Coordinates of N, CA and C in Angstrom, one line a residue:
X174 N 121.6 121.9 89.0 CA 121.5 123.0 88.0 C 120.1 123.0 87.5
X175 N 119.5 124.2 87.5 CA 118.1 124.3 87.0 C 118.1 125.3 85.9
X176 N 117.1 125.0 85.0 CA 116.9 125.9 83.9 C 115.5 126.5 83.9
X177 N 115.2 127.3 83.0 CA 113.8 128.0 83.0 C 112.8 127.1 82.4
X178 N 113.2 126.0 81.8 CA 112.2 125.0 81.2 C 112.4 123.7 81.8
X179 N 111.3 122.9 81.7 CA 111.3 121.5 82.2 C 111.5 120.7 80.9
X180 N 112.1 119.5 81.1 CA 112.2 118.6 79.9 C 111.4 117.3 80.2
X181 N 110.6 117.0 79.2 CA 109.8 115.8 79.3 C 110.7 114.6 78.9
X182 N 110.2 113.4 79.0 CA 110.9 112.2 78.7 C 111.4 112.2 77.2
X183 N 110.7 112.9 76.4 CA 111.1 112.9 75.0 C 112.2 113.8 74.7
X184 N 112.7 114.6 75.7 CA 113.8 115.5 75.6 C 113.4 116.9 75.0
X185 N 112.1 117.1 74.8 CA 111.7 118.4 74.3 C 111.3 119.3 75.4
X186 N 111.6 120.6 75.3 CA 111.4 121.5 76.4 C 109.9 121.7 76.6
X187 N 109.4 121.8 77.9 CA 108.0 122.1 78.2 C 108.0 123.5 78.6
X188 N 107.3 124.4 77.9 CA 107.3 125.8 78.3 C 105.8 126.3 78.1
X189 N 105.6 127.5 78.5 CA 104.3 128.2 78.3 C 103.2 127.5 79.0
X190 N 102.1 127.2 78.2 CA 100.9 126.6 78.8 C 101.2 125.2 79.3
X191 N 102.1 124.4 78.7 CA 102.4 123.1 79.3 C 103.0 123.2 80.7
X192 N 103.9 124.2 80.9 CA 104.5 124.4 82.2 C 103.4 124.9 83.2
X193 N 102.5 125.7 82.8 CA 101.5 126.2 83.6 C 100.5 125.0 84.0
X194 N 100.2 124.2 83.0 CA 99.4 123.0 83.3 C 100.0 122.1 84.3
X195 N 101.3 121.9 84.2 CA 102.1 121.0 85.1 C 102.0 121.6 86.5
X196 N 102.2 122.9 86.7 CA 102.2 123.5 88.0 C 100.8 123.4 88.6
X197 N 99.8 123.7 87.9 CA 98.4 123.7 88.4 C 98.0 122.3 88.8
X198 N 98.4 121.3 87.9 CA 98.0 119.9 88.2 C 98.7 119.4 89.5
X199 N 99.9 119.8 89.7 CA 100.6 119.4 91.0 C 100.0 120.1 92.2
X200 N 99.7 121.4 92.0 CA 99.1 122.2 93.1 C 97.7 121.6 93.5
X201 N 96.9 121.3 92.5 CA 95.6 120.7 92.7 C 95.7 119.4 93.5
X202 N 96.7 118.6 93.2 CA 96.9 117.3 93.9 C 97.4 117.6 95.3
X203 N 98.2 118.5 95.5 CA 98.7 118.9 96.9 C 97.5 119.4 97.7
X204 N 96.6 120.1 97.1 CA 95.4 120.6 97.9 C 94.5 119.5 98.2
X205 N 94.5 118.4 97.4 CA 93.7 117.2 97.7 C 94.3 116.6 99.0
X206 N 95.6 116.5 99.0 CA 96.3 115.9 100.2 C 95.9 116.7 101.5
X207 N 96.0 118.0 101.4 CA 95.6 118.9 102.5 C 94.2 118.7 102.9
X208 N 93.3 118.6 102.0 CA 91.9 118.4 102.3 C 91.6 117.0 102.9
X209 N 92.3 116.0 102.4 CA 92.1 114.7 102.9 C 92.6 114.6 104.4
X210 N 93.8 115.2 104.6 CA 94.3 115.3 106.0 C 93.3 116.0 106.9
X211 N 92.8 117.2 106.4 CA 91.8 117.9 107.2 C 90.6 117.1 107.5
X212 N 90.1 116.3 106.5 CA 88.9 115.5 106.8 C 89.3 114.3 107.7
X213 N 90.5 113.8 107.7 CA 90.9 112.8 108.6 C 90.8 113.3 110.1
X214 N 91.4 114.5 110.3 CA 91.4 115.1 111.6 C 89.9 115.5 112.0
X215 N 89.1 115.9 111.1 CA 87.7 116.3 111.4 C 86.9 115.1 111.8
X216 N 87.0 114.0 111.1 CA 86.1 112.9 111.4 C 86.7 111.8 112.2
X217 N 88.1 111.7 112.4 CA 88.7 110.6 113.1 C 89.4 111.1 114.4
X218 N 90.2 112.1 114.3 CA 91.1 112.4 115.4 C 90.5 113.4 116.4
X219 N 90.2 114.6 116.0 CA 89.8 115.6 117.0 C 88.4 116.2 116.7
X220 N 87.7 115.8 115.7 CA 86.4 116.3 115.4 C 86.4 117.8 115.3
X221 N 87.5 118.4 114.7 CA 87.6 119.8 114.6 C 87.6 120.1 113.1
X222 N 86.9 121.1 112.7 CA 86.7 121.4 111.2 C 87.8 122.4 110.7
X223 N 88.8 122.8 111.4 CA 89.7 123.8 111.0 C 90.5 123.4 109.7
X224 N 90.9 122.1 109.6 CA 91.6 121.7 108.4 C 90.7 121.7 107.2
X225 N 89.5 121.4 107.3 CA 88.5 121.4 106.2 C 88.2 122.8 105.8
X226 N 88.1 123.7 106.8 CA 87.8 125.1 106.6 C 88.9 125.8 105.9
X227 N 90.1 125.4 106.1 CA 91.3 126.0 105.4 C 91.5 125.4 104.0
X228 N 91.5 124.0 103.9 CA 91.9 123.4 102.7 C 90.7 123.2 101.7
X229 N 89.5 123.3 102.2 CA 88.3 123.2 101.3 C 88.3 124.3 100.3
X230 N 88.3 125.6 100.7 CA 88.3 126.6 99.7 C 89.5 126.7 98.8
X231 N 90.7 126.3 99.4 CA 91.9 126.2 98.6 C 91.8 125.2 97.5
X232 N 91.3 124.0 97.9 CA 91.1 122.9 96.9 C 90.1 123.3 95.9
X233 N 89.0 123.9 96.3 CA 88.0 124.3 95.4 C 88.5 125.3 94.3
X234 N 89.3 126.3 94.8 CA 89.8 127.3 93.8 C 90.8 126.6 92.9
X235 N 91.6 125.7 93.4 CA 92.6 125.0 92.5 C 91.9 124.1 91.6
X236 N 90.8 123.5 92.0 CA 90.1 122.6 91.1 C 89.5 123.4 89.9
X237 N 88.9 124.5 90.2 CA 88.4 125.4 89.1 C 89.5 125.9 88.2
X238 N 90.7 126.3 88.8 CA 91.8 126.7 88.0 C 92.3 125.6 87.1
X239 N 92.4 124.3 87.7 CA 92.8 123.2 86.9 C 91.9 123.0 85.7
X240 N 90.6 123.1 85.9 CA 89.6 122.9 84.8 C 89.9 124.0 83.7
X241 N 90.0 125.2 84.1 CA 90.2 126.3 83.2 C 91.6 126.2 82.4
X242 N 92.6 125.9 83.1 CA 93.9 125.7 82.5 C 93.9 124.5 81.6
X243 N 93.2 123.4 82.0 CA 93.1 122.2 81.1 C 92.4 122.6 79.8
X244 N 91.3 123.3 79.9 CA 90.7 123.7 78.6 C 91.6 124.6 77.7
X245 N 92.3 125.5 78.4 CA 93.2 126.3 77.6 C 94.4 125.5 77.0
X246 N 94.9 124.6 77.8 CA 96.0 123.7 77.3 C 95.5 122.9 76.1
X247 N 94.3 122.3 76.3 CA 93.8 121.4 75.2 C 93.6 122.2 73.9
X248 N 93.2 123.4 74.0 CA 93.1 124.2 72.8 C 94.4 124.6 72.2
X249 N 95.3 125.1 73.0 CA 96.6 125.6 72.5 C 97.5 124.4 72.1
X250 N 97.5 123.3 72.8 CA 98.3 122.2 72.5 C 97.7 121.2 71.5
X251 N 96.5 121.5 71.1 CA 95.7 120.7 70.2 C 95.5 119.2 70.6
X252 N 95.1 119.1 71.9 CA 94.8 117.8 72.4 C 93.5 117.2 71.7
X253 N 93.5 115.9 71.6 CA 92.3 115.2 71.1 C 91.2 115.3 72.1
X254 N 90.0 115.1 71.7 CA 88.8 115.1 72.6 C 89.0 114.1 73.7
X255 N 89.6 112.9 73.3 CA 89.8 111.9 74.3 C 90.8 112.3 75.4
X256 N 91.9 113.0 75.0 CA 92.9 113.5 75.9 C 92.2 114.5 76.9
X257 N 91.4 115.4 76.3 CA 90.8 116.4 77.1 C 89.8 115.8 78.1
X258 N 89.0 114.9 77.7 CA 88.1 114.2 78.6 C 88.9 113.5 79.7
X259 N 90.0 112.8 79.4 CA 90.8 112.1 80.4 C 91.4 113.1 81.4
X260 N 91.8 114.3 80.9 CA 92.4 115.3 81.8 C 91.3 115.8 82.7
X261 N 90.1 116.0 82.2 CA 89.0 116.5 83.1 C 88.6 115.5 84.1
X262 N 88.5 114.3 83.6 CA 88.1 113.2 84.6 C 89.1 113.0 85.7
X263 N 90.4 113.2 85.3 CA 91.5 113.1 86.3 C 91.4 114.1 87.4
X264 N 90.6 115.1 87.2 CA 90.5 116.1 88.3 C 89.6 115.6 89.5
X265 N 88.9 114.5 89.3 CA 87.9 114.1 90.3 C 88.6 113.2 91.4
X266 N 89.2 112.1 91.0 CA 89.8 111.3 92.1 C 91.1 111.9 92.6
X267 N 91.3 111.8 93.9 CA 92.5 112.4 94.5 C 93.8 112.0 93.8
X268 N 94.6 113.0 93.6 CA 96.0 112.8 93.1 C 96.1 112.4 91.6
X269 N 95.0 112.2 90.9 CA 95.0 111.8 89.5 C 95.5 112.8 88.6
X270 N 95.5 114.1 89.0 CA 96.0 115.2 88.1 C 97.5 115.0 87.9
X271 N 98.2 114.5 88.9 CA 99.6 114.3 88.8 C 99.9 113.1 87.8
X272 N 99.1 112.0 88.0 CA 99.2 110.9 87.1 C 99.0 111.3 85.6
X273 N 97.9 112.2 85.4 CA 97.7 112.6 84.0 C 98.8 113.5 83.5
X274 N 99.3 114.4 84.4 CA 100.4 115.3 83.9 C 101.6 114.5 83.5
X275 N 102.0 113.5 84.3 CA 103.1 112.6 84.0 C 102.9 111.9 82.7
X276 N 101.7 111.4 82.5 CA 101.3 110.7 81.3 C 101.4 111.6 80.1
X277 N 100.9 112.8 80.2 CA 100.9 113.8 79.1 C 102.3 114.2 78.8
X278 N 103.1 114.4 79.8 CA 104.5 114.7 79.6 C 105.3 113.6 78.8
X279 N 105.1 112.4 79.3 CA 105.7 111.2 78.6 C 105.3 111.1 77.1
X280 N 104.1 111.4 76.8 CA 103.6 111.3 75.5 C 103.8 112.6 74.6
X281 N 104.5 113.6 75.2 CA 104.8 114.8 74.5 C 103.6 115.7 74.3
X282 N 102.6 115.6 75.1 CA 101.4 116.4 75.0 C 101.5 117.8 75.7
X283 N 102.6 118.1 76.3 CA 102.8 119.3 77.0 C 103.7 120.3 76.2
X284 N 104.1 119.9 75.0 CA 104.9 120.7 74.1 C 104.0 121.2 73.0
X285 N 104.2 122.5 72.6 CA 103.5 123.0 71.5 C 104.1 122.4 70.2
X286 N 103.2 122.1 69.3 CA 103.6 121.5 68.0 C 104.1 122.5 67.0

């Protein structure tokens, strides 16, 4: 059974900007996976750039979208400067946006106050 809202560990519904942040964070991490697979094939398996040519621009666009949505979420959800900095730093290592999203959801930072 699915509903139109997600529920964080606190039991409070995640809607609006929190839900958008969650979706973009997961999409950015998935694009990292695609890019890493493309780089593996480019440099190890077949020396063909097609995977990087496909996933490079996708990852770049989702990275920029993640930064923009993070800034919007920080403002609307009233994140502290430390939370904002951690969210932005999490966009650099592969798959860290999912780690941050899960952490923020556990701490109730994806719900409007």
